[in-house]
Short mmCIF file of C-alpha atoms in Angstrom, two decimals:
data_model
loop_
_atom_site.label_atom_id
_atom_site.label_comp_id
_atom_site.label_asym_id
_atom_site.label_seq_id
_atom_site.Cartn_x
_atom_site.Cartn_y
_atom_site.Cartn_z
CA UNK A 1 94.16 74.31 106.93
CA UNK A 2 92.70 77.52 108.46
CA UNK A 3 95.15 78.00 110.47
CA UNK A 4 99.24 77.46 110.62
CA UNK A 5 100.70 75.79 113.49
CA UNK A 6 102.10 78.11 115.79
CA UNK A 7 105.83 78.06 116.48
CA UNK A 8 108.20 78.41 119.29
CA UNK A 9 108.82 81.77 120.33
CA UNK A 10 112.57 81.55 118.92
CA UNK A 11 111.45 80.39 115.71
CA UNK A 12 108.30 83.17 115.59
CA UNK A 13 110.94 86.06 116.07
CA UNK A 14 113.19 84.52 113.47
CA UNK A 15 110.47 84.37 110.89
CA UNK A 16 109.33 88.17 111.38
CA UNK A 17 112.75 88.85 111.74
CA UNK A 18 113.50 87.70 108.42
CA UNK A 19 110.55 89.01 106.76
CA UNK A 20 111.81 92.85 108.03
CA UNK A 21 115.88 91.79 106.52
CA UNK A 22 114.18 91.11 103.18
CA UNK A 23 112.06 94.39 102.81
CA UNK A 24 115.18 96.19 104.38
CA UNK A 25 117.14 95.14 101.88
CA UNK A 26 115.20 97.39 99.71
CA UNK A 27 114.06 100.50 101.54
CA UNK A 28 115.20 103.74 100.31
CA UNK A 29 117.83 105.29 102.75
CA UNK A 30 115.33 107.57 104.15
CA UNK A 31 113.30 104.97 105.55
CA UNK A 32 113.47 102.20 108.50
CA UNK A 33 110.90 100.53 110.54
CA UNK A 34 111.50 101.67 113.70
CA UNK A 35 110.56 99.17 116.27
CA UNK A 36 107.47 99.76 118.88
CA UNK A 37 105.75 98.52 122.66
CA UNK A 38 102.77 98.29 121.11
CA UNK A 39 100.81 96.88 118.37
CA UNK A 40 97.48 97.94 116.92
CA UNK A 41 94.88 95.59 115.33
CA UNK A 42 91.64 96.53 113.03
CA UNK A 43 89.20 94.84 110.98
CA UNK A 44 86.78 95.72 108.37
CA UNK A 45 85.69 95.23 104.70
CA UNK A 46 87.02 95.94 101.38
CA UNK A 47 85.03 96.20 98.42
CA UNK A 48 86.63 96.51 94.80
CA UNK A 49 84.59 96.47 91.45
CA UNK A 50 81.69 96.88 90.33
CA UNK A 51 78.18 95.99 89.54
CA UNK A 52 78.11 92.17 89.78
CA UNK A 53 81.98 91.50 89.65
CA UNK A 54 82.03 93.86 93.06
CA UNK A 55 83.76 91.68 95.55
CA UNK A 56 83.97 92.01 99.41
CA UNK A 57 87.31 90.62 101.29
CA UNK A 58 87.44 90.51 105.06
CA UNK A 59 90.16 92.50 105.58
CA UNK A 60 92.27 92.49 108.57
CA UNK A 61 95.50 95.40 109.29
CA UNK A 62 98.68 95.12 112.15
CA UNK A 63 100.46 98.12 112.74
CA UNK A 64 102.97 99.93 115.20
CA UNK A 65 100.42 101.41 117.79
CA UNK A 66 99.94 104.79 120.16
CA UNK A 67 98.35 102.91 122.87
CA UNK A 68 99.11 99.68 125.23
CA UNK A 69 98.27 96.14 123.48
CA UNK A 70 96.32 93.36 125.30
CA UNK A 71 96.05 89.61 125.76
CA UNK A 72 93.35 89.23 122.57
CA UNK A 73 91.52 86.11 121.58
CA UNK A 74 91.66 85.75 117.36
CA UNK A 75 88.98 82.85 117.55
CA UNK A 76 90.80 80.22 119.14
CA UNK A 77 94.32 82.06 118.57
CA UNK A 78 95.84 83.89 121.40
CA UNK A 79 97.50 87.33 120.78
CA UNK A 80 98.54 90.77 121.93
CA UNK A 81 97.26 93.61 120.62
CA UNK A 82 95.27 97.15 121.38
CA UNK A 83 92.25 96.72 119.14
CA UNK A 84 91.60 100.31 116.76
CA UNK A 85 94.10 102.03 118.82
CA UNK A 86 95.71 105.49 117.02
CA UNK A 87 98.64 104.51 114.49
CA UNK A 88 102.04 105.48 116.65
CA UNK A 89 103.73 108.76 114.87
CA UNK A 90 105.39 108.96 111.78
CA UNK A 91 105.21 106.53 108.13
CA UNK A 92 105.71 102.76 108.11
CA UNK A 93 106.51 100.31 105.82
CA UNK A 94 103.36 98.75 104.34
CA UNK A 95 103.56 94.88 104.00
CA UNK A 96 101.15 92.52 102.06
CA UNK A 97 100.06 89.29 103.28
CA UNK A 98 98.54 86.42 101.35
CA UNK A 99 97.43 83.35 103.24
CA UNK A 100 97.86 79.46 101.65
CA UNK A 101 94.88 77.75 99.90
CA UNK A 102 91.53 77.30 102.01
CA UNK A 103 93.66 79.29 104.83
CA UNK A 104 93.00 82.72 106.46
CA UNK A 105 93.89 86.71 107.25
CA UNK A 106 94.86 85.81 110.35
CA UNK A 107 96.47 82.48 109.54
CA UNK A 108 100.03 83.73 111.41
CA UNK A 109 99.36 86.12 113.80
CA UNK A 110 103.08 84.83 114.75
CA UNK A 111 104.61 86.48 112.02
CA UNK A 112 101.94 89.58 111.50
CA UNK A 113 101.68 90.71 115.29
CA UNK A 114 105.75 90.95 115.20
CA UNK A 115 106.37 92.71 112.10
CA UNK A 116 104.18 95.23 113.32
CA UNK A 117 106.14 95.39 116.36
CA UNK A 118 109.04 96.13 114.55
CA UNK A 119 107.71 98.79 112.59
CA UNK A 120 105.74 97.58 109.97
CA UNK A 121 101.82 98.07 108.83
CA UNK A 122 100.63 94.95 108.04
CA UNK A 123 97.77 94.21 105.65
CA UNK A 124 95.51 91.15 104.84
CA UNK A 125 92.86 89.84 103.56
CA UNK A 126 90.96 86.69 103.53
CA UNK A 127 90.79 85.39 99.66
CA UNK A 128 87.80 83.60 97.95
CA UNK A 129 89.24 80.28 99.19
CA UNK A 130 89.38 81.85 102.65
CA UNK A 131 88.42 79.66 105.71
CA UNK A 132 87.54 76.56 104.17
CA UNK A 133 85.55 77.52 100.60
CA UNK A 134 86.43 75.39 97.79
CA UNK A 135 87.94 78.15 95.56
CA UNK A 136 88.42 78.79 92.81
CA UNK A 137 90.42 75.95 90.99
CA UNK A 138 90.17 73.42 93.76
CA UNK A 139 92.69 71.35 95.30
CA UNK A 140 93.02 69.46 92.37
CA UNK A 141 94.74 72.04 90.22
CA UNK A 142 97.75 71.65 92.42
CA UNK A 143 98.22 68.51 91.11
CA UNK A 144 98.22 69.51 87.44
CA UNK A 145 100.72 72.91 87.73
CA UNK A 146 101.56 72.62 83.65
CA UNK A 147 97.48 73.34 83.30
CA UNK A 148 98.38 76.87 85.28
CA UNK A 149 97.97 79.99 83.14
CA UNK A 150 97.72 84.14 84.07
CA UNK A 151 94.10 83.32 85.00
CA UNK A 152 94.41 80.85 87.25
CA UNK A 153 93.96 82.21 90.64
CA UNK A 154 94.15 85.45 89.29
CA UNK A 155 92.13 87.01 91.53
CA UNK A 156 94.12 86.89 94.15
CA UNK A 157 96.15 89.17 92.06
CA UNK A 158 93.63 91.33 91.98
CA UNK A 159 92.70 91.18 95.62
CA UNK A 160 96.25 92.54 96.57
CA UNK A 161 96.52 94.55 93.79
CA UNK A 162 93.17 96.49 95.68
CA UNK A 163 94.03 96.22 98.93
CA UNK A 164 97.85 98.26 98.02
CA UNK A 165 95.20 100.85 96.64
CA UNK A 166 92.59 100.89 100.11
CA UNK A 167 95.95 101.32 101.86
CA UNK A 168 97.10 103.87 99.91
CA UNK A 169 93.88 105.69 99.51
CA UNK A 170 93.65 106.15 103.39
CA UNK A 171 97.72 107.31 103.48
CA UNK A 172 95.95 110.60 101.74
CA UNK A 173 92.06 110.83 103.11
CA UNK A 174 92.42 113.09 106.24
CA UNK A 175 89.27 111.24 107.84
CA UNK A 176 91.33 107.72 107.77
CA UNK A 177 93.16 106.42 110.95
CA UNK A 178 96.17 105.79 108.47
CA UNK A 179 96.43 109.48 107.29
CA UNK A 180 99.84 110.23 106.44
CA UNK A 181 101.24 106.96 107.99
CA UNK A 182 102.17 104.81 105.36
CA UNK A 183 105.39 105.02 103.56
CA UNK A 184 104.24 104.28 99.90
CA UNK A 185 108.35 103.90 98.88
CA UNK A 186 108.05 100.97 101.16
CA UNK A 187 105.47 98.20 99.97
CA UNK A 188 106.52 94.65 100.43
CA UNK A 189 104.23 91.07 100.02
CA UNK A 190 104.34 87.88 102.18
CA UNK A 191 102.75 85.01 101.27
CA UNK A 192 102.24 81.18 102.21
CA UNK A 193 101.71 78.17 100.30
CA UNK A 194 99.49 79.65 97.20
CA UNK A 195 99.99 82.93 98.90
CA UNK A 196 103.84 82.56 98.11
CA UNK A 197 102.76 82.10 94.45
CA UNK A 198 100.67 84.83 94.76
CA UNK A 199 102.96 87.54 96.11
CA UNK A 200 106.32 86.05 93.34
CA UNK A 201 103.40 86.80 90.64
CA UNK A 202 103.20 90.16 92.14
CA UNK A 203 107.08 90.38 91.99
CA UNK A 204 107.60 89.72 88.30
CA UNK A 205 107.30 85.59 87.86
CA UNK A 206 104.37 85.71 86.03
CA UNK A 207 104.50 88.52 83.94
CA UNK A 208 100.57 89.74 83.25
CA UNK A 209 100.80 89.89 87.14
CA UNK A 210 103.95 91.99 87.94
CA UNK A 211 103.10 95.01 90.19
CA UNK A 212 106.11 97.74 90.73
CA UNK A 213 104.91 98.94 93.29
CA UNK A 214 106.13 95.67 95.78
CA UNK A 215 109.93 96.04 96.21
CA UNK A 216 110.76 92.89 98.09
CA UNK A 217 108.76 89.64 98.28
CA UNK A 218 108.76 86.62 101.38
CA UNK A 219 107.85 83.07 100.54
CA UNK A 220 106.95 81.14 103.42
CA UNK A 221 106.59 77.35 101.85
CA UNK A 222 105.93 78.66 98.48
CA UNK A 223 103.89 76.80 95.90
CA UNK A 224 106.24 77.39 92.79
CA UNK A 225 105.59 74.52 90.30
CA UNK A 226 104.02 76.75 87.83
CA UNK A 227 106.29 78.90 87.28
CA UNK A 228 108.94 76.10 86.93
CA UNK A 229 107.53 74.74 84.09
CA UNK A 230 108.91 76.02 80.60
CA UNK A 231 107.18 78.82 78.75
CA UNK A 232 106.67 80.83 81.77
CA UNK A 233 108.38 84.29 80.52
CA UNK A 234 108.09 85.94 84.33
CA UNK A 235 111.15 86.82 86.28
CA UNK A 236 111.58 88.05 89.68
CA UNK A 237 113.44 91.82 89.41
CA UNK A 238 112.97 92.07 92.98
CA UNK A 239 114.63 90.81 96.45
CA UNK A 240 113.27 88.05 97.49
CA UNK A 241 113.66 85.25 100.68
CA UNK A 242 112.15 81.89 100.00
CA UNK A 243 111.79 79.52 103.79
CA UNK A 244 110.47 76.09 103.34
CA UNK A 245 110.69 72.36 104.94
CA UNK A 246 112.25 69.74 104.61
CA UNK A 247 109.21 67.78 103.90
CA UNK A 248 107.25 70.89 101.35
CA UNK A 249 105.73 69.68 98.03
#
C-alpha cells in the first residue's frame, strides 16, 4: 500500500487535530504551535553513515510557511502547498513521521499538510521498504511477531534517529532554510502501521530503541504484537494517542 486512502475532510482535520492535542500535551509552557495560511513543502536527500553502511532516504519536510500555498500534484495525490517557500517567523514544533510497511513519505499528506498548518514542521522520510521494496524482514515476519527482537526493523530506528539530527543540525547552520526555526524542546513521532511500532520503540517500548528526545508519540493503526508478547522489558514514559479500526490486525 503506497498510499493511505484519503479521508473526508471532517475526519482529515480530526486526525491532525489529534496528532497536535497529543504533542500539546507535552510542550513546555513556553511553547505552542501557532496556527498559519500557509504551508511550505521541500524535498531532498539524507545521507547517514558511512563507507558502505552509508544510506540515502528520500526525505520529504511540511512546515508553517512565509509565502501563499498552491493546488500541488504529489504524484497522483492532490495538495496545497508553496513548494521551498521561506519558513514563517519564529520556532515550531518538530514532528516525526514514519510511514506503514511497503508505504511512503508522503503516504498522508491529509494528516502532514494540516499539522503544518497548525504550526508544526513536519519531517519524513521514505524507509528501505519505501514504495513497494520488499524490506527488510518481509511481509512474512508480521505473521511471526514472537520471532521480533531489537534488530528487527531496526533501521528504521536509525533512520529517525538521523533525520531528528539533519533537523536539528539545520536549527543551528546559518546557511539552512530552517535556521533558528525549530523548537528542539518540542520533538514528537507519528507513525502508521509498522511506522506506529516504529515511533512506540522510539518512545520507550522497546528499550535498546528509546530516544528522549521524542516527548509524545501518535499511533495511527499501530502494529503492536511484538511488544505484547512477554519478555519485552520496554515501556512507554511518554504521552501517547493510539487510533485504529474496527477491523486492524
Amino acid at each position: 500500500h503506497r498510499r493511505c486512502s484519503s479521508p473526508d475532510p471532517a475526519r482529515r482535520l480530526t486526525l491532525a487535530a489529534a496528532a497536535g492535542m497529543t504533542l500539546g500535551m507535552i510542550l513546555p509552557a513556553r511553547v505552542h504551535a501557532q496556527p498559519v495560511k500557509s504551508v511550505g513543502w521541500r524535498r531532498g536527500e539524507l545521507r547517514y553513515g558511512a563507507g558502505s553502511q552509508t544510506r540515502a532516504r528520500r526525505l520529504l519536510l511540511w512546515y508553517p510557511a512565509a509565502g501563499e500555498d498552491r493546488r500541488f500534484d504529489y504524484d497522483g495525490q492532490i495538495g496545497r502547498v508553496a513548494p521551498d517557500a521561506p519558513v514563517a517567523p519564529g520556532r515550531h514544533p518538530l514532528l516525526l513521521f514514519s510511514h506503514g510497511y511497503l508505504g511512503a513519505a508522503d503516504q498522508s499528506i491529509f494528516i502532514t499538510e494540516n499539522l503544518a498548518r497548525m504550526g508544526y514542521i513536519v519531517a519524513a522520510i521514505d524507509h528501505a521498504d519505501a514504495q513497494g521494496r520488499a524490506g527488510i524482514g518481509g511481509i512474512g515476519a508480521f505473521g511471526r511477531p514472537q520471532d521480533w527482537i531489537d534488530e528487527t526493523y531496526l533501521d528504521r530506528r536509525e533512520d529517525l534517529a538521523a533525520l531528528s539530527d539533519h533537523v536539528a543540525a539545520g536549527h543551528i547552520d546559518p546557511g539552512s532554510f530552517l535556521h533558528q526555526h525549530v523548537e528542539l524542546s518540542a520533538i514528537g513521532a507519528i507513525g502508521h502501521s509498522l511506522g506506529g511500532y516504529t515511533v512506540l520503540g522510539l518512545a520507550g517500548a522497546r528499550r535498546s530503541w528509546h530516544d528522549r528526545r521524542v516527548r509524545a508519540v501518535l499511533g495511527l493503526s499501530p502494529y503492536v504484537a511484538p511488544y505484547l508478547r512477554a519478555g519485552v522489558d520496554g515501556t512507554v514514559d511518554v504521552p501517547a494517542m493510539l487510533q485504529g479500526g474496527t477491523f486492524d490486525v
